[in-house]
Each structure stands twice: as structure tokens, then as C-alpha cells.
mmCIF file of C-alpha atoms and ligand atoms in Angstrom:
data_model
loop_
_atom_site.group_PDB
_atom_site.id
_atom_site.type_symbol
_atom_site.label_atom_id
_atom_site.label_comp_id
_atom_site.label_asym_id
_atom_site.label_seq_id
_atom_site.Cartn_x
_atom_site.Cartn_y
_atom_site.Cartn_z
ATOM 1 C CA MET H 1 0.000 0.000 0.000
ATOM 2 C CA GLU H 2 2.696 2.509 1.042
ATOM 3 C CA SER H 3 4.857 1.700 -1.951
ATOM 4 C CA ARG H 4 1.914 2.169 -4.290
ATOM 5 C CA ILE H 5 1.168 5.524 -2.712
ATOM 6 C CA ASP H 6 4.827 6.387 -3.192
ATOM 7 C CA ARG H 7 4.688 5.522 -6.851
ATOM 8 C CA ILE H 8 1.480 7.510 -7.357
ATOM 9 C CA LYS H 9 3.184 10.413 -5.577
ATOM 10 C CA LYS H 10 6.075 10.211 -8.037
ATOM 11 C CA GLN H 11 3.658 10.029 -10.936
ATOM 12 C CA LEU H 12 2.029 13.259 -9.729
ATOM 13 C CA HIS H 13 5.399 14.913 -9.165
ATOM 14 C CA SER H 14 6.538 14.072 -12.664
ATOM 15 C CA GLN H 15 3.541 16.089 -13.905
ATOM 16 C CA LYS H 16 4.295 18.875 -11.440
ATOM 17 C CA TYR H 17 1.497 18.045 -9.038
ATOM 18 C CA LYS H 18 1.784 17.538 -5.317
ATOM 19 C CA LEU H 19 0.201 14.745 -3.348
ATOM 20 C CA THR H 20 -1.540 17.015 -0.859
ATOM 21 C CA PRO H 21 -3.100 15.410 2.252
ATOM 22 C CA GLN H 22 -6.541 15.642 0.614
ATOM 23 C CA ARG H 23 -5.291 13.972 -2.533
ATOM 24 C CA GLU H 24 -3.540 11.318 -0.498
ATOM 25 C CA ALA H 25 -6.703 10.565 1.501
ATOM 26 C CA THR H 26 -8.564 10.127 -1.795
ATOM 27 C CA VAL H 27 -5.886 7.819 -3.204
ATOM 28 C CA ARG H 28 -5.962 5.730 -0.005
ATOM 29 C CA VAL H 29 -9.707 5.245 -0.263
ATOM 30 C CA LEU H 30 -9.305 4.099 -3.872
ATOM 31 C CA LEU H 31 -6.557 1.653 -2.894
ATOM 32 C CA GLU H 32 -8.532 0.279 0.053
ATOM 33 C CA ASN H 33 -11.532 -0.287 -2.193
ATOM 34 C CA GLU H 34 -9.690 -1.433 -5.248
ATOM 35 C CA LYS H 35 -12.214 -4.167 -6.065
ATOM 36 C CA ASP H 36 -15.093 -1.699 -6.040
ATOM 37 C CA HIS H 37 -16.258 0.780 -8.618
ATOM 38 C CA LEU H 38 -16.989 3.821 -6.530
ATOM 39 C CA SER H 39 -18.845 6.925 -7.629
ATOM 40 C CA ALA H 40 -17.482 10.353 -6.652
ATOM 41 C CA GLU H 41 -20.060 10.480 -3.847
ATOM 42 C CA ASP H 42 -19.010 7.054 -2.548
ATOM 43 C CA VAL H 43 -15.389 8.186 -2.548
ATOM 44 C CA TYR H 44 -16.328 11.434 -0.828
ATOM 45 C CA LEU H 45 -18.195 9.666 2.000
ATOM 46 C CA LEU H 46 -15.235 7.346 2.618
ATOM 47 C CA VAL H 47 -12.641 10.128 2.437
ATOM 48 C CA LYS H 48 -14.704 12.174 4.867
ATOM 49 C CA GLU H 49 -14.207 9.470 7.515
ATOM 50 C CA LYS H 50 -10.452 10.066 7.329
ATOM 51 C CA ALA H 51 -10.423 13.771 6.561
ATOM 52 C CA PRO H 52 -13.675 15.345 7.836
ATOM 53 C CA GLU H 53 -12.659 18.801 6.580
ATOM 54 C CA ILE H 54 -12.616 17.738 2.942
ATOM 55 C CA GLY H 55 -15.319 18.975 0.571
ATOM 56 C CA LEU H 56 -17.053 17.177 -2.287
ATOM 57 C CA ALA H 57 -15.625 19.669 -4.811
ATOM 58 C CA THR H 58 -12.076 18.827 -3.727
ATOM 59 C CA VAL H 59 -12.743 15.111 -4.091
ATOM 60 C CA TYR H 60 -14.204 15.729 -7.564
ATOM 61 C CA ARG H 61 -11.180 17.750 -8.636
ATOM 62 C CA THR H 62 -8.818 15.123 -7.282
ATOM 63 C CA LEU H 63 -10.637 12.360 -9.151
ATOM 64 C CA GLU H 64 -10.530 14.393 -12.359
ATOM 65 C CA LEU H 65 -6.800 14.961 -11.906
ATOM 66 C CA LEU H 66 -6.158 11.269 -11.221
ATOM 67 C CA THR H 67 -8.166 10.414 -14.340
ATOM 68 C CA GLU H 68 -6.103 12.827 -16.411
ATOM 69 C CA LEU H 69 -2.886 11.283 -15.080
ATOM 70 C CA LYS H 70 -4.262 7.793 -15.800
ATOM 71 C CA VAL H 71 -3.994 6.697 -12.194
ATOM 72 C CA VAL H 72 -7.700 5.901 -12.372
ATOM 73 C CA ASP H 73 -10.099 5.229 -15.201
ATOM 74 C CA LYS H 74 -13.493 6.812 -15.266
ATOM 75 C CA ILE H 75 -16.202 4.411 -16.305
ATOM 76 C CA ASN H 76 -19.941 4.418 -16.748
ATOM 77 C CA PHE H 77 -21.880 1.163 -16.657
ATOM 78 C CA GLY H 78 -24.957 2.672 -18.292
ATOM 79 C CA ASP H 79 -26.691 3.877 -15.128
ATOM 80 C CA GLY H 80 -25.586 7.463 -15.711
ATOM 81 C CA VAL H 81 -23.156 7.414 -12.787
ATOM 82 C CA SER H 82 -19.445 7.940 -13.363
ATOM 83 C CA ARG H 83 -17.337 5.505 -11.401
ATOM 84 C CA TYR H 84 -13.644 5.534 -10.700
ATOM 85 C CA ASP H 85 -11.546 2.486 -11.132
ATOM 86 C CA LEU H 86 -7.927 2.266 -10.061
ATOM 87 C CA ARG H 87 -5.722 1.254 -12.932
ATOM 88 C CA ARG H 88 -3.594 -1.832 -12.309
ATOM 89 C CA GLU H 89 0.099 -1.064 -12.183
ATOM 90 C CA GLY H 90 1.780 -1.730 -15.481
ATOM 91 C CA ALA H 91 -1.528 -2.415 -17.193
ATOM 92 C CA GLU H 92 -1.389 -1.533 -20.857
ATOM 93 C CA HIS H 93 -5.107 -1.607 -21.318
ATOM 94 C CA PHE H 94 -8.133 -0.938 -19.198
ATOM 95 C CA HIS H 95 -9.471 -4.211 -17.813
ATOM 96 C CA HIS H 96 -12.779 -5.573 -19.061
ATOM 97 C CA HIS H 97 -15.928 -5.640 -16.982
ATOM 98 C CA LEU H 98 -18.745 -8.111 -16.558
ATOM 99 C CA VAL H 99 -21.827 -6.352 -15.241
ATOM 100 C CA CYS H 100 -24.626 -8.580 -13.919
ATOM 101 C CA ILE H 101 -28.063 -7.261 -14.896
ATOM 102 C CA GLU H 102 -29.677 -9.155 -12.006
ATOM 103 C CA CYS H 103 -27.563 -8.444 -8.927
ATOM 104 C CA GLY H 104 -25.475 -5.536 -10.220
ATOM 105 C CA ALA H 105 -22.162 -7.243 -9.405
ATOM 106 C CA VAL H 106 -19.177 -6.084 -11.444
ATOM 107 C CA ASP H 107 -16.424 -8.607 -12.122
ATOM 108 C CA GLU H 108 -13.139 -7.804 -13.812
ATOM 109 C CA ILE H 109 -11.186 -9.579 -16.503
ATOM 110 C CA GLN H 110 -7.545 -8.503 -16.410
ATOM 111 C CA GLU H 111 -6.532 -10.442 -19.504
ATOM 112 C CA ASP H 112 -6.754 -8.392 -22.704
ATOM 113 C CA LEU H 113 -9.213 -10.100 -25.040
ATOM 114 C CA LEU H 114 -9.164 -7.413 -27.692
ATOM 115 C CA GLY H 115 -5.720 -7.834 -29.274
ATOM 116 C CA ASP H 116 -7.083 -9.263 -32.523
ATOM 117 C CA VAL H 117 -9.892 -6.724 -32.716
ATOM 118 C CA GLU H 118 -7.386 -3.897 -32.305
ATOM 119 C CA GLN H 119 -5.287 -5.208 -35.164
ATOM 120 C CA VAL H 120 -8.293 -5.202 -37.483
ATOM 121 C CA VAL H 121 -9.311 -1.686 -36.448
ATOM 122 C CA GLU H 122 -5.783 -0.339 -36.870
ATOM 123 C CA ARG H 123 -5.369 -1.997 -40.238
ATOM 124 C CA ASP H 124 -8.802 -1.323 -41.765
ATOM 125 C CA TRP H 125 -9.529 2.047 -40.211
ATOM 126 C CA HIS H 126 -6.006 3.433 -39.914
ATOM 127 C CA PHE H 127 -6.832 4.262 -36.361
ATOM 128 C CA ILE H 128 -4.111 4.361 -33.733
ATOM 129 C CA ILE H 129 -5.612 2.751 -30.667
ATOM 130 C CA LYS H 130 -4.509 4.002 -27.285
ATOM 131 C CA ASP H 131 -6.999 2.161 -25.135
ATOM 132 C CA HIS H 132 -10.445 0.617 -25.124
ATOM 133 C CA ARG H 133 -13.433 -0.082 -22.931
ATOM 134 C CA LEU H 134 -15.206 -3.382 -22.919
ATOM 135 C CA THR H 135 -18.211 -4.085 -20.736
ATOM 136 C CA PHE H 136 -20.365 -7.182 -20.996
ATOM 137 C CA HIS H 137 -23.885 -7.088 -19.622
ATOM 138 C CA GLY H 138 -25.402 -10.392 -18.594
ATOM 139 C CA ILE H 139 -26.069 -12.810 -15.763
ATOM 140 C CA CYS H 140 -23.215 -13.682 -13.425
ATOM 141 C CA TYR H 141 -22.373 -17.231 -12.321
ATOM 142 C CA ARG H 142 -23.670 -16.512 -8.802
ATOM 143 C CA CYS H 143 -27.122 -15.588 -10.087
ATOM 144 C CA GLN H 144 -27.086 -18.602 -12.414
ATOM 145 C CA ASN H 145 -26.297 -20.839 -9.426
ATOM 146 C CA LYS H 146 -29.117 -19.303 -7.421
ATOM 147 C CA LYS H 147 -31.544 -20.152 -10.226
ATOM 148 C CA GLU H 148 -30.256 -23.722 -10.371
ATOM 149 C CA GLU H 149 -30.807 -24.093 -6.634
ATOM 150 C CA THR H 150 -34.387 -22.847 -6.706
ATOM 151 C CA LYS H 151 -35.206 -25.286 -9.503
ATOM 152 C CA ASP H 152 -34.951 -28.373 -7.286
HETATM 153 ZN ZN1 LIG I 1 -12.890 -2.358 -12.835
HETATM 154 ZN ZN1 LIG I 2 -25.522 -11.542 -10.499
#
């Protein structure tokens, strides 16, 4: 955790930004909830527990800055809410998401499944791809198991 904060601090420094206490509190919340996909409000409520003096506007600005610096990715799963997702260290692409339409669970696929697709797009559309977003909407294995159980 500390070493990751250190590296994020360096990343900010290299772009001439400081890791102020407010920014650090925000980064810590993101690290502690790495598996989640928190909205700005969610992040704000958690940061407030550590730094009660912080305002929602500051948290928003910090999240925007972290997005710009590619520390986090901003994502929308179609419910109109922007969520912030910590980028894995050394990840070349943004991980894929599986969103369950029944329970709302969000699972992550770290493996890049789009290599072939990117080649086609670059070749046929002369488009230089920098990143991509891939979200599948469907029914997760947990909900499928629940249905199986209620059958018998
Ligand atoms: Zn994610
Ligand atoms: Zn589900």
C-alpha cells in the first residue's frame, strides 16, 4: 500500500502536481476499495471518515486529476453514474468488466481479449488505438447458481 502511494506520488510529481493530504486521503480510499467501482459520492463519503474537513468539490477535482494522469479510469456502466476504477500497475489496457443485470455485481477480466480486434481496427480504419473499454452485460455465475438451486 505505502509503496503504491509512493509511486502515485512520483507520478504526480513528474507532472508537477503535489500529493496534498486531501489527494492522499482520496488515493488511499481508492486503494482500500480497489475491487469496487466507486462513484465520486461514494469516494467522498469514505474520504470524509479520514479527513472530515474535505469537501465534495475537492474530491471531484482530485478524481478528475487522477483520471487525467491515468492513475484511475473513469467508467460508466450505463446507469448514468461515473465511477472511478484504479488502474492496475503496469496495465497496458483498461481491464474488461462483466456487469450482472440481475444483482449488479461487477467482475473484472484482467486479460486483454481485444488484441485481434485492435489489429483489425488499426489496419482497416487506420486508427491508432490508445486504449479501449469493454463491458459485458449479462447474468453472473452466482445468479445462475441461485436459479439452479431454486429449480430443485
Ligand atoms: Zn474495474
Ligand atoms: Zn448476479
